[in-house]
mmCIF file of the C-alpha atoms, coordinates in Angstrom:
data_MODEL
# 
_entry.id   MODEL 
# 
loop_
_atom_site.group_PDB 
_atom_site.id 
_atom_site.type_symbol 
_atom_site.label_atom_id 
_atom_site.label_alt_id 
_atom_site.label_comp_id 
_atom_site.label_asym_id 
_atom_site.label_entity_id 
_atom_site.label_seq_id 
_atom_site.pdbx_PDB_ins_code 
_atom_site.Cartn_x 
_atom_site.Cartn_y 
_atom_site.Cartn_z 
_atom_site.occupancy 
_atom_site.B_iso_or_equiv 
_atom_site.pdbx_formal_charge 
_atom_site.auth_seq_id 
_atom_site.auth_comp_id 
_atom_site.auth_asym_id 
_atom_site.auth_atom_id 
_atom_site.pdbx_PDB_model_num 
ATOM 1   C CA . UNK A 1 1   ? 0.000   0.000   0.000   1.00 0.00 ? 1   UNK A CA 1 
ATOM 2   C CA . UNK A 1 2   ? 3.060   2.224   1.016   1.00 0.00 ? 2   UNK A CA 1 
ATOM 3   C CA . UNK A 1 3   ? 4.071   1.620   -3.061  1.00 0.00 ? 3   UNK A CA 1 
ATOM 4   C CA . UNK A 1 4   ? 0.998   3.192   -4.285  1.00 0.00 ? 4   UNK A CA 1 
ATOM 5   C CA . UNK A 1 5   ? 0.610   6.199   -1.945  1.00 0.00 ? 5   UNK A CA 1 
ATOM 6   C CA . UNK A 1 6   ? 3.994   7.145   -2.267  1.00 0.00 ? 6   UNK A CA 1 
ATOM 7   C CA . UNK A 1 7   ? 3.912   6.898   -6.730  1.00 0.00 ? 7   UNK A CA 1 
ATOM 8   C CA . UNK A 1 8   ? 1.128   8.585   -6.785  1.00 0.00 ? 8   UNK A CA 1 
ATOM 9   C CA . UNK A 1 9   ? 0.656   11.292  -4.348  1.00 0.00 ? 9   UNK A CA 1 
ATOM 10  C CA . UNK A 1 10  ? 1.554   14.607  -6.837  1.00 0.00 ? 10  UNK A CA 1 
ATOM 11  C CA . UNK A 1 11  ? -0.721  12.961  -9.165  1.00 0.00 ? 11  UNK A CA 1 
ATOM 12  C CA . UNK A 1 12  ? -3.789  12.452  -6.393  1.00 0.00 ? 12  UNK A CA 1 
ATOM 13  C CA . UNK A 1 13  ? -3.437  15.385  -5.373  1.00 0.00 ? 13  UNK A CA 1 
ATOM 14  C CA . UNK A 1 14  ? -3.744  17.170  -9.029  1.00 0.00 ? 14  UNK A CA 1 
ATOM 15  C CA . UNK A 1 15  ? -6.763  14.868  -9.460  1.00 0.00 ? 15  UNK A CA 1 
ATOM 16  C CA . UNK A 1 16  ? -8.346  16.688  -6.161  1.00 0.00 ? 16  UNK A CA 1 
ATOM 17  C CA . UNK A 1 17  ? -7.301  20.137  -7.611  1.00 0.00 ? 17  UNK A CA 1 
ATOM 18  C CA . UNK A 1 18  ? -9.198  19.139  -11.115 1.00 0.00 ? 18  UNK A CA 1 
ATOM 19  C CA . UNK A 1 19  ? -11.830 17.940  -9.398  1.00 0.00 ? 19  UNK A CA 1 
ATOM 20  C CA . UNK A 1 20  ? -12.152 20.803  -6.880  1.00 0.00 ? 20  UNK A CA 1 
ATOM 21  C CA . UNK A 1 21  ? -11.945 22.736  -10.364 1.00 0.00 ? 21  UNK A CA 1 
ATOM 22  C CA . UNK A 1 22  ? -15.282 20.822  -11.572 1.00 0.00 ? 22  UNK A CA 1 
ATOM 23  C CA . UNK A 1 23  ? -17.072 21.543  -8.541  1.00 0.00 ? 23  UNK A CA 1 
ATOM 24  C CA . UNK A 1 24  ? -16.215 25.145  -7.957  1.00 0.00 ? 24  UNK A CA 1 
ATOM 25  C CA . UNK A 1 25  ? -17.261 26.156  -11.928 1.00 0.00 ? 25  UNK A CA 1 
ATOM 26  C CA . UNK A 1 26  ? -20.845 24.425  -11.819 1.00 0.00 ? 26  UNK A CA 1 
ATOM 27  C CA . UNK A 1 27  ? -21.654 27.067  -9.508  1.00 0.00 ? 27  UNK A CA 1 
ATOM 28  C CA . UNK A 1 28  ? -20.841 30.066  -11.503 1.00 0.00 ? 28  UNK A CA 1 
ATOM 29  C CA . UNK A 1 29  ? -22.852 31.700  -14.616 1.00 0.00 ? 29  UNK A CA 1 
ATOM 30  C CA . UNK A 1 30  ? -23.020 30.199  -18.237 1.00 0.00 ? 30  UNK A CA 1 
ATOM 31  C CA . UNK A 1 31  ? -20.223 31.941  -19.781 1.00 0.00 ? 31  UNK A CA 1 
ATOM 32  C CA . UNK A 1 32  ? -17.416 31.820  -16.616 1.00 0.00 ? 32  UNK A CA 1 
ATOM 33  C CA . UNK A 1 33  ? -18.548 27.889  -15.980 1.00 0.00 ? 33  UNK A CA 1 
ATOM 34  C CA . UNK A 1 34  ? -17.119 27.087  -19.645 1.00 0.00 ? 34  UNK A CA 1 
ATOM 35  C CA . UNK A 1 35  ? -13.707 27.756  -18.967 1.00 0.00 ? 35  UNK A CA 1 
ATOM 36  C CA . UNK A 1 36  ? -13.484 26.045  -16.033 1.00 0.00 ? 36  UNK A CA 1 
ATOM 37  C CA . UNK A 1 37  ? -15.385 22.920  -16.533 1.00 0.00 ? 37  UNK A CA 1 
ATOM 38  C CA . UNK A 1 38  ? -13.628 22.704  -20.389 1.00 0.00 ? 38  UNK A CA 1 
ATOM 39  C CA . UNK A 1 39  ? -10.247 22.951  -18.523 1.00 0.00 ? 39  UNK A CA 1 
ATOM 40  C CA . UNK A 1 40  ? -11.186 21.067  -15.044 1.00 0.00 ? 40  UNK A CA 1 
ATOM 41  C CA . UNK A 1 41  ? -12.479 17.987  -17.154 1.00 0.00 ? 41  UNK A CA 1 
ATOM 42  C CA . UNK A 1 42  ? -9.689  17.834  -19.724 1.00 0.00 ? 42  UNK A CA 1 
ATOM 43  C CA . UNK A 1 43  ? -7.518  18.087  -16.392 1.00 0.00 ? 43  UNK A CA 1 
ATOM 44  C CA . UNK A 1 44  ? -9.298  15.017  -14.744 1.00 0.00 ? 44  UNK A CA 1 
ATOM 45  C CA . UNK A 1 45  ? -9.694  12.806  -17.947 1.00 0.00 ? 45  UNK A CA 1 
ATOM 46  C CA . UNK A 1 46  ? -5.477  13.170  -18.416 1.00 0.00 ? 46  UNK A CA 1 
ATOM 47  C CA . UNK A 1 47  ? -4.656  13.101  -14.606 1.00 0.00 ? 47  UNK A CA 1 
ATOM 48  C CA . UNK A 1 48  ? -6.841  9.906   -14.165 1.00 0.00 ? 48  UNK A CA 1 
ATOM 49  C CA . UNK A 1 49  ? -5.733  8.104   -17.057 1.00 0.00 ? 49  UNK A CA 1 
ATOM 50  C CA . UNK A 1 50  ? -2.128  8.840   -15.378 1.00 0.00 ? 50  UNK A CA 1 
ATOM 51  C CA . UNK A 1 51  ? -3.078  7.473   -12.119 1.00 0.00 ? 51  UNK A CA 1 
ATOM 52  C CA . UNK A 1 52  ? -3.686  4.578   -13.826 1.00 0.00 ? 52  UNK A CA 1 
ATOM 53  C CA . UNK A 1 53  ? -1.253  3.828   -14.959 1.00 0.00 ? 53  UNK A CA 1 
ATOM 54  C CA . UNK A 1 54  ? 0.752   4.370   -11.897 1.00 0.00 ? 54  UNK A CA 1 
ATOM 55  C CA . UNK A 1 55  ? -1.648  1.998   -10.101 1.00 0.00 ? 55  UNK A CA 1 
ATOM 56  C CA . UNK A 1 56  ? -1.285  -0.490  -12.723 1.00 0.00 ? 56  UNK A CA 1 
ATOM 57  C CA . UNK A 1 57  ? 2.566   -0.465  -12.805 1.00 0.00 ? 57  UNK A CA 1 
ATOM 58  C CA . UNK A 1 58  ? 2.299   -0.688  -8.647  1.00 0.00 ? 58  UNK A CA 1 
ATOM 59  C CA . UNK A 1 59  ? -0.071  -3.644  -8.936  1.00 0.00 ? 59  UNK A CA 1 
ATOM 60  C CA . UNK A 1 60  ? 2.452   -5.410  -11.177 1.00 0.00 ? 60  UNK A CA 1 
ATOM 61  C CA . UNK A 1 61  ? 5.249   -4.641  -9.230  1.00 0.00 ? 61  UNK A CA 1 
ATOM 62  C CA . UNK A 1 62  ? 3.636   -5.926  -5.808  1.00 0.00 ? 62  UNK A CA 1 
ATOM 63  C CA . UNK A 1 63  ? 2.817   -8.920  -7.789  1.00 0.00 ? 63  UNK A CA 1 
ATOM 64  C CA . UNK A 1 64  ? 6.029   -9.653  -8.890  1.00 0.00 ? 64  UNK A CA 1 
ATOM 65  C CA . UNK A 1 65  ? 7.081   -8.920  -5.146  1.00 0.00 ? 65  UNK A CA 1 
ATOM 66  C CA . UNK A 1 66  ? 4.782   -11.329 -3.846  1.00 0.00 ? 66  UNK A CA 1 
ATOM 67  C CA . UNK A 1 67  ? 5.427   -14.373 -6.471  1.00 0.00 ? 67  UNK A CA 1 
ATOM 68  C CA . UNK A 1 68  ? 8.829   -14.178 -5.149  1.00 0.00 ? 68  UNK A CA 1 
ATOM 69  C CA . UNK A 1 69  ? 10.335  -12.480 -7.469  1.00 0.00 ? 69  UNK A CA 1 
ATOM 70  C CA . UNK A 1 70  ? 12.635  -9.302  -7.307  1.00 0.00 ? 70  UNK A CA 1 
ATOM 71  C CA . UNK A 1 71  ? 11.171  -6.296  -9.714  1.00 0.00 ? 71  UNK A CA 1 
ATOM 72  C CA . UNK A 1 72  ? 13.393  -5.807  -13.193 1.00 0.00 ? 72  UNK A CA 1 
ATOM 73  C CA . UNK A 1 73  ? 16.640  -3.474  -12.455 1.00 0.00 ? 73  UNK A CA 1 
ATOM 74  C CA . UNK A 1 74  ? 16.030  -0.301  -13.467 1.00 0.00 ? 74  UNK A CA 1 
ATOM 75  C CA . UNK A 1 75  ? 18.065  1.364   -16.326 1.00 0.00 ? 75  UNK A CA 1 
ATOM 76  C CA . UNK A 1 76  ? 19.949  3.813   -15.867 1.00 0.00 ? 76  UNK A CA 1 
ATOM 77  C CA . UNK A 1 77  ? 18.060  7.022   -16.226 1.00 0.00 ? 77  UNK A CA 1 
ATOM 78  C CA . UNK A 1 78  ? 20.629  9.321   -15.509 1.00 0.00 ? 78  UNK A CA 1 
ATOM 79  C CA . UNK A 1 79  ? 22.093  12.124  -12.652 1.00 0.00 ? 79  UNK A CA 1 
ATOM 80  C CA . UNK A 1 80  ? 18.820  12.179  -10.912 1.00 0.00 ? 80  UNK A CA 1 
ATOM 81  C CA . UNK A 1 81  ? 17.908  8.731   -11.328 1.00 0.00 ? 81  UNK A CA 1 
ATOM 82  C CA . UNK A 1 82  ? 13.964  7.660   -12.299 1.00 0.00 ? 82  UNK A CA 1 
ATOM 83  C CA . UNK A 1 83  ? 12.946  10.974  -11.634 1.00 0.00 ? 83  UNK A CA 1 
ATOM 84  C CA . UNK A 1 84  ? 11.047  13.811  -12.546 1.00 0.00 ? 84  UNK A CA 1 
ATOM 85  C CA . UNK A 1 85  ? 13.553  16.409  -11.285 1.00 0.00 ? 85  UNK A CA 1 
ATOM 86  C CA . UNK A 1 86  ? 16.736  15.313  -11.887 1.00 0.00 ? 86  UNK A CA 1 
ATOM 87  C CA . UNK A 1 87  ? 19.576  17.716  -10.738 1.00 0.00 ? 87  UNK A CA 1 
ATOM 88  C CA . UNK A 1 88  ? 22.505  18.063  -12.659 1.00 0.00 ? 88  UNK A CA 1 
ATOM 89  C CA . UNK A 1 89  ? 25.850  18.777  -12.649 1.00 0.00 ? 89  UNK A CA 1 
ATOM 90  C CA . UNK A 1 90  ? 25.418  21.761  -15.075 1.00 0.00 ? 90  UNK A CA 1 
ATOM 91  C CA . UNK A 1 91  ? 22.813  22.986  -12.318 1.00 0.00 ? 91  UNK A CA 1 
ATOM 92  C CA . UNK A 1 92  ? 24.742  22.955  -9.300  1.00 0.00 ? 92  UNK A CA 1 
ATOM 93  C CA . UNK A 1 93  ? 26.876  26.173  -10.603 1.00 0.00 ? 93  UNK A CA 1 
ATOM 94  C CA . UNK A 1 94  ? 26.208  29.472  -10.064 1.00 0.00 ? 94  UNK A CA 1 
ATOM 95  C CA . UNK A 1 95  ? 24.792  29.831  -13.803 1.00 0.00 ? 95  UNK A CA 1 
ATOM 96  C CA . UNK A 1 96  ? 22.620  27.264  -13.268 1.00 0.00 ? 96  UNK A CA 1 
ATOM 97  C CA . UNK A 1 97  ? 21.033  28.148  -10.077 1.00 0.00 ? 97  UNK A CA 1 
ATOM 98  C CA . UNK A 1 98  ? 20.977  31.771  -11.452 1.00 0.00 ? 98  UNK A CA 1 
ATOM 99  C CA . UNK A 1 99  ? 19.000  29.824  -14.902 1.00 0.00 ? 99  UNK A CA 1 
ATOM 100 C CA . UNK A 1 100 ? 16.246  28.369  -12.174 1.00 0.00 ? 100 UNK A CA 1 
ATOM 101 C CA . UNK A 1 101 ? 15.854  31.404  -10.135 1.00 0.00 ? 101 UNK A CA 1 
ATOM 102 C CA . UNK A 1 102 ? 15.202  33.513  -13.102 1.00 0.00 ? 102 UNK A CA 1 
ATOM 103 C CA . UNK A 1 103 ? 12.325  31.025  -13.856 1.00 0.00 ? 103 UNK A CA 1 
ATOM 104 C CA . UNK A 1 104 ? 11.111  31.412  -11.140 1.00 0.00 ? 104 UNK A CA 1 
ATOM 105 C CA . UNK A 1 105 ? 11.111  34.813  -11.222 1.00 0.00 ? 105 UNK A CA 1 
ATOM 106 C CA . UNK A 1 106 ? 8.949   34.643  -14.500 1.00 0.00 ? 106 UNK A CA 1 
ATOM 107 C CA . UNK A 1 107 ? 6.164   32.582  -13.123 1.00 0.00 ? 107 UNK A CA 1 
ATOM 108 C CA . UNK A 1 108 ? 6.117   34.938  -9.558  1.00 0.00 ? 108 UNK A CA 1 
ATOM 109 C CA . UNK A 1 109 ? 6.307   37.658  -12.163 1.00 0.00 ? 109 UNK A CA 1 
ATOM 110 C CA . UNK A 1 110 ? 3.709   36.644  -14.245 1.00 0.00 ? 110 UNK A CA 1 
ATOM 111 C CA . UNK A 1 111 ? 1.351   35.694  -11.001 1.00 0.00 ? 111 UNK A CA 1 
ATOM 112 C CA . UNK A 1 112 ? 1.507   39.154  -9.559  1.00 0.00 ? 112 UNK A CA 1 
ATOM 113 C CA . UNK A 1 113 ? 0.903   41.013  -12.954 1.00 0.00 ? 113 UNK A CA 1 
ATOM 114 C CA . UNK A 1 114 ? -2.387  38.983  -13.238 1.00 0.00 ? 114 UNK A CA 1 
ATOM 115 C CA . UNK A 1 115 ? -3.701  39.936  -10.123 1.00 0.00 ? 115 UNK A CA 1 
ATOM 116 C CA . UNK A 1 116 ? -2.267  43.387  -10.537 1.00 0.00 ? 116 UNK A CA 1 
ATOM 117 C CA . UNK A 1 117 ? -2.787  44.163  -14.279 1.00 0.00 ? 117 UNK A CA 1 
ATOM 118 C CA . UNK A 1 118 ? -5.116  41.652  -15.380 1.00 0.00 ? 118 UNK A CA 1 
ATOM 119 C CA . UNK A 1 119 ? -5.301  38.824  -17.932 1.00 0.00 ? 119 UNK A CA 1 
ATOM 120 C CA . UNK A 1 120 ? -5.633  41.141  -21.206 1.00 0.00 ? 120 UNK A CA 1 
ATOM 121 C CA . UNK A 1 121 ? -2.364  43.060  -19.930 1.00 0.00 ? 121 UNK A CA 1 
ATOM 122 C CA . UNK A 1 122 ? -0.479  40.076  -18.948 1.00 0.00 ? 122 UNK A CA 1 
ATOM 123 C CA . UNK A 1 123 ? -0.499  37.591  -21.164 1.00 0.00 ? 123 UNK A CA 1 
ATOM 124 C CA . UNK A 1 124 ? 0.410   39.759  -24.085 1.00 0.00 ? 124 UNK A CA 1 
ATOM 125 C CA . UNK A 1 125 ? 2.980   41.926  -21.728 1.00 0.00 ? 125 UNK A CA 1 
ATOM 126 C CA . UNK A 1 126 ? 4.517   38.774  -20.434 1.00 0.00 ? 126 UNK A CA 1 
ATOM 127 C CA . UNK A 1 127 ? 5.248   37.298  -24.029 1.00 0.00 ? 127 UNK A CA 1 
ATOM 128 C CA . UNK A 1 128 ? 6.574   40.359  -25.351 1.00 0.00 ? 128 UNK A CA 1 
ATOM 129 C CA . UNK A 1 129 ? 9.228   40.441  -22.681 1.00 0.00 ? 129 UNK A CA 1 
ATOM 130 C CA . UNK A 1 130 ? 9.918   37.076  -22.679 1.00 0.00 ? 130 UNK A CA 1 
ATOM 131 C CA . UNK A 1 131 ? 10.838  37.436  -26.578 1.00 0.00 ? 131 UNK A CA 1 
ATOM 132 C CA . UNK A 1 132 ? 13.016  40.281  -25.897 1.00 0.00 ? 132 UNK A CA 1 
ATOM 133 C CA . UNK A 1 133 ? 14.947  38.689  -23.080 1.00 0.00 ? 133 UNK A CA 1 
ATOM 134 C CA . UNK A 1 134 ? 15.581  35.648  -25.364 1.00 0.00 ? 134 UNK A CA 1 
ATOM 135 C CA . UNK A 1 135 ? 16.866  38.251  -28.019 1.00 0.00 ? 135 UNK A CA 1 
ATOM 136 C CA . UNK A 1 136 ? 14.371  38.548  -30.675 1.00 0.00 ? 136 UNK A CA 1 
ATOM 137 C CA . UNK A 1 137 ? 14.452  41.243  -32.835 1.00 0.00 ? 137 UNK A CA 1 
ATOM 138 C CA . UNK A 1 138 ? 11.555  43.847  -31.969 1.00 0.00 ? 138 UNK A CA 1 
ATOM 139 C CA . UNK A 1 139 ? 9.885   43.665  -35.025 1.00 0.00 ? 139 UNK A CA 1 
ATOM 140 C CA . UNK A 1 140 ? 8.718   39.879  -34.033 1.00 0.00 ? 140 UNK A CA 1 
ATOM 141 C CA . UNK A 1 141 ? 7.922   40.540  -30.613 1.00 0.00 ? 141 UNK A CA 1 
ATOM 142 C CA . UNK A 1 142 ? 5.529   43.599  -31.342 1.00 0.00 ? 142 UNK A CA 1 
ATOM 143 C CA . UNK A 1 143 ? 4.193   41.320  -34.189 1.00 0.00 ? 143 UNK A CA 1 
ATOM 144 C CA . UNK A 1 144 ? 3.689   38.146  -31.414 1.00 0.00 ? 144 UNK A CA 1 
ATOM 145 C CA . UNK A 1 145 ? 2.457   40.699  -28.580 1.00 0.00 ? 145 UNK A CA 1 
ATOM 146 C CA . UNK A 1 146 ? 0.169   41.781  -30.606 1.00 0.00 ? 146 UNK A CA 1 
ATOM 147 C CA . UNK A 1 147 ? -1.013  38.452  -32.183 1.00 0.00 ? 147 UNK A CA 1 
ATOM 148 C CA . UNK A 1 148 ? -1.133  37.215  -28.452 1.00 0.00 ? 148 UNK A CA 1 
ATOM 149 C CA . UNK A 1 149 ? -3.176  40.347  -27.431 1.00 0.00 ? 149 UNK A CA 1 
ATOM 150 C CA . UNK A 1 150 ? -6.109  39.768  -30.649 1.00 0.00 ? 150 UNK A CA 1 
ATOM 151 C CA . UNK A 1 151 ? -6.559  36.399  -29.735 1.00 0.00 ? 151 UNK A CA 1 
ATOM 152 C CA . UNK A 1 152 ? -6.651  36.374  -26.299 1.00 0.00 ? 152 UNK A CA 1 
ATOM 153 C CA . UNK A 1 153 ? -8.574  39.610  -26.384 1.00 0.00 ? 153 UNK A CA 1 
ATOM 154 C CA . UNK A 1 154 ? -10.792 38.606  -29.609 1.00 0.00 ? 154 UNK A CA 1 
ATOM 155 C CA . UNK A 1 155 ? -11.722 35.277  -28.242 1.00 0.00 ? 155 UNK A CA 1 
ATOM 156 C CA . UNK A 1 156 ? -12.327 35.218  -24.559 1.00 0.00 ? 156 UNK A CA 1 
ATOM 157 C CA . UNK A 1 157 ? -14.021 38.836  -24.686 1.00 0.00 ? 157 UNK A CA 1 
ATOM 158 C CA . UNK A 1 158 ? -15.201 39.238  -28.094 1.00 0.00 ? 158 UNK A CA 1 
ATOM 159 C CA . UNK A 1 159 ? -16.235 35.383  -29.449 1.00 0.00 ? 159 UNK A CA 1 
ATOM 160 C CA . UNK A 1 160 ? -16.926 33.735  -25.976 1.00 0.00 ? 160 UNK A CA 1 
ATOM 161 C CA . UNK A 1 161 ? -17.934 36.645  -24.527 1.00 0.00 ? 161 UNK A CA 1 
ATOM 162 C CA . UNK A 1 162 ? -16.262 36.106  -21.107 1.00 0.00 ? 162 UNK A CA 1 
ATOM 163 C CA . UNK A 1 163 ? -14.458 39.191  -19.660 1.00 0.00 ? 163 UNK A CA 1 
ATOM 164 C CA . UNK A 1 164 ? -11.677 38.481  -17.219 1.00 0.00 ? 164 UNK A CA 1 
ATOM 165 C CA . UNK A 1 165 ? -11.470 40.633  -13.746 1.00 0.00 ? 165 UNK A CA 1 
ATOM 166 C CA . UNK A 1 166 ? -10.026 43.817  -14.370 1.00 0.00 ? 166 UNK A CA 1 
ATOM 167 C CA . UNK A 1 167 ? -6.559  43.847  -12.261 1.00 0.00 ? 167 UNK A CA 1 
ATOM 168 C CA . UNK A 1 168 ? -6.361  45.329  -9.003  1.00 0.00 ? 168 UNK A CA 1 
ATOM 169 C CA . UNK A 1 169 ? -4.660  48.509  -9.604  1.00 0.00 ? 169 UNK A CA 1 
ATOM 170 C CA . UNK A 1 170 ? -7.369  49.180  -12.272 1.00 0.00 ? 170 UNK A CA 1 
ATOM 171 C CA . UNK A 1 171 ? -10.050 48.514  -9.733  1.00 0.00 ? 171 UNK A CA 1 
ATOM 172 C CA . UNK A 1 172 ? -8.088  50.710  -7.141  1.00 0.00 ? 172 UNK A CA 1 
ATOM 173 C CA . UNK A 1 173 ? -8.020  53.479  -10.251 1.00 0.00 ? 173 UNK A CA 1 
ATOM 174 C CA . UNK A 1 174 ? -11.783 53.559  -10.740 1.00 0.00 ? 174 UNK A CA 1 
ATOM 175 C CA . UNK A 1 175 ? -11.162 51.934  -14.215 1.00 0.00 ? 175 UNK A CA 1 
# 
């Protein structure tokens, strides 16, 4: 039992946060409930299929275990070993703790603009910026903030007719 809880506890614990998804969007008005039950059911349908499979590898294992038999050696996967976050030697330096801090930085970042600024200004902002750290030439990342800014702008407010919250220094501003 130990085998299964301890495989599959990130991927229980999405399955809640799908779920809890599900349940919070049923409550909420036709348009908003869209978005939320399109993404909290794509969310459970490829989390669940996932936890099966981890059961079903578990279930073989423990079989294997209990026929007497010790489970295949694993190949080698590796620095990290079998898994998901494997540290490596190129990570340990400065550069590339510097590398994972800036990423971090950039989702922090991009959480605080949306509650500050708002999805229309964010998603667009954060993509321009992103381009020009990573060196592209202007001309593509006004062309790609602005592609980012029609779509997201043309189809959540225009086609689906779902406006986002305004950000909170708009709200504080009256706007």
């Amino acid at each position: 039992m130990i085998g299964y809880f301890k495989r599959s506890t990130i991927t229980v614990l999405l399955l809640l946060l799908f779920i809890y998804i599900v349940i919070g969007g049923s409550g909420m008005s036709a348009q908003a409930r869209l978005f939320t039950l399109a993404v909290g059911w794509i969310g459970i349908v490829i989390v669940g299929v996932q936890l099966i499979r981890e059961l079903i590898l578990q279930r073989n294992e423990n079989q294997l275990v209990a026929s007497g038999h010790s489970p295949a050696e694993p190949e080698e996967e590796g620095p990290g070993g079998n898994v998901d976050f494997a540290v490596t030697d190129e990570e340990k330096t400065s550069y590339g703790r510097m590398a994972a801090i800036e990423q971090f930085g950039w989702l922090w970042g991009m959480i605080a603009c949306l509650w500050l600024l708002g999805f229309y200004i964010t998603v667009p902002a954060m993509m321009g910026l992103y381009l020009r750290r990573h060196g592209e030439s202007w001309r593509l990342t006004v062309l790609m903030t602005a592609g980012i800014w029609l779509a997201v702008w043309g189809l959540f407010h225009e086609l689906l007719y779902l406006p986002f919250p305004e950000g909170y220094l708009f709200a504080l501003l009256g706007g």
